[in-house]
Amino acid sequence: MLNALRTMVLPSSRYVMPWVASVFLRSCRGLSSIAGVAQSLTTTQSVTQPRPQSHIPGPKSWPLLGTMPATFTDPAYDSTRLPRLWQSYFKKYGTIFKLNFPGQGDVVFLCDPSDIQHLYKQMFENPRRPLFDSLRKIRINNGTKIFKAKELGILVEQGDSWWRVRKQVQVHALKSRTVAHYLPQVDQVAQEFVARSAGQRDHKNELPGDFVEELLKWALESLCLVALNQRVGCFENSEEGMRIIKSSLTMLDAVGECEFGSQLWRYFTTSALRRMWRAHDYILKIVLEKMEQAKRNLEARSPEGSANLNILESLITTPGLSFEDVATFMIDLFFAGIDTTSMSTVFTMYNLARHPDKQARLQEEMDQVLGDGHQPLTVHHLSRLSYLKACVRENFRLLPTSSIVTRLPNKDVTLQGYRVKAGTHIYVSIKESGMLEEYFPRATEFLPERWLRDNPNRLQNQFASMPFSNGTRMCVGRRLAEQEIYVLLARLLLKYNLEYKYEDWDPVFTFIYKPDKPQNFTMTER
């Protein structure tokens, strides 16, 4: 075991000594801080004062290595399913526990909705979010003029630098009226995809086992039509479309490996960081080409045509956003807006295929609202598909796109009676909070009815299930993603039944959840 740890944590003496020295000094400072707190508590503590951060429960921490030896040897540890380990710690230690990572320090995990609500309230004015430090590093060291200090994009920036861009781009991505403008394009791609899927069935009416790859093409095609008002030929397997998808997948996996791994990328260029860098640069190249084309289109357009701008054109013409701001946002849109939507859709399909009674109720609603389905989908149609939205919401509760959201408080905050110091990474487990029986009776079951408005036991605390996070820092692409998912499921299940006849899935987790088995859905005409 020690040899394995040496291989993973201490790969080269060239980098070890600076790294060990850095971590050791941090540890000394941390011990000094804890000692100071302890001395203060000895003389002034009252029964109402919070306990120090060092008292938060968690596995044994070792000098320099932190809790890595304990986690690596834990029976629940699986590098492809880390939330399983976190779940075991919540069961063992309660709704708060602490890990310690070399180069990063303490990481506090939470799952109680009351604590989450308190944390978000304390950080309302400055919701700092870590977790994309590796992405920040490659942008700082990119070598192009696109990325500048404090202008690295809304995924990685904090404070005023983040809000300057966020308040501008969310107008084009989060407002319901703006998102509804793109509904015809989303519906067009969804209908093409459903027809294409019907033609891909085998002699048993089963869809391909790699159906997720088809959903990735659908998600990118939808995104490009909405954001760029152009197709990229994903349904024809165009080279450009396939490379964008591959780059997006590579970036997500590499971010997960960096952020949830040993943190050695902070000290030298690891394999994961290198893969992320190459994928990021390819998406940057595509975005710059699309932006130059959009600028030419805008210059050639008559004033009368300025009312029908796509997302990219709207951003380019938004006062206060620089060319670099728009380019960085578009990279993030391609990076985070393809895989996440696809995986959310395939898991909703899976849950509906395994619960034919829920699927039948959904189809009954669709028959009433959409009729024969020949007419274009409208906002009015979607507003009446309440059970469809409940099915998607219940899927997000059981299997959110990601297992956690993160926060980095700029001041001390008290959680579960412990004082968590400013600058401590806090991981909010949205997967675990969504499984608490106190908030979700029969939590392991797929029960969309719990989200309907007329349900007297409908959830009251919105922090118990927040797949897109919450507040001003919630996912900026939420409305677009939800609309794409609703439309595709409506078009698919209005005409077809879904079944799944094989082994249950045990999803893997890198940065987002993914199926671990072939997606051989049986798709039959109703």
mmCIF file of C-alpha atoms in Angstrom, residues 180 183 369-370 376-385 389:
data_model
loop_
_atom_site.group_PDB
_atom_site.id
_atom_site.type_symbol
_atom_site.label_atom_id
_atom_site.label_comp_id
_atom_site.label_asym_id
_atom_site.label_seq_id
_atom_site.Cartn_x
_atom_site.Cartn_y
_atom_site.Cartn_z
ATOM 1 C CA ALA A 180 -38.484 30.322 -25.107
ATOM 2 C CA LEU A 183 -37.909 26.581 -28.610
ATOM 3 C CA VAL A 369 -51.719 18.298 -24.006
ATOM 4 C CA LEU A 370 -50.078 17.485 -27.349
ATOM 5 C CA PRO A 376 -45.066 22.598 -33.181
ATOM 6 C CA LEU A 377 -44.373 22.588 -29.469
ATOM 7 C CA THR A 378 -45.076 25.895 -27.771
ATOM 8 C CA VAL A 379 -44.380 27.431 -24.383
ATOM 9 C CA HIS A 380 -48.062 26.890 -23.564
ATOM 10 C CA HIS A 381 -47.667 23.151 -24.197
ATOM 11 C CA LEU A 382 -44.613 22.894 -21.952
ATOM 12 C CA SER A 383 -46.309 24.832 -19.163
ATOM 13 C CA ARG A 384 -49.050 22.170 -19.040
ATOM 14 C CA LEU A 385 -46.681 19.183 -18.958
ATOM 15 C CA LYS A 389 -41.285 18.192 -15.293
#
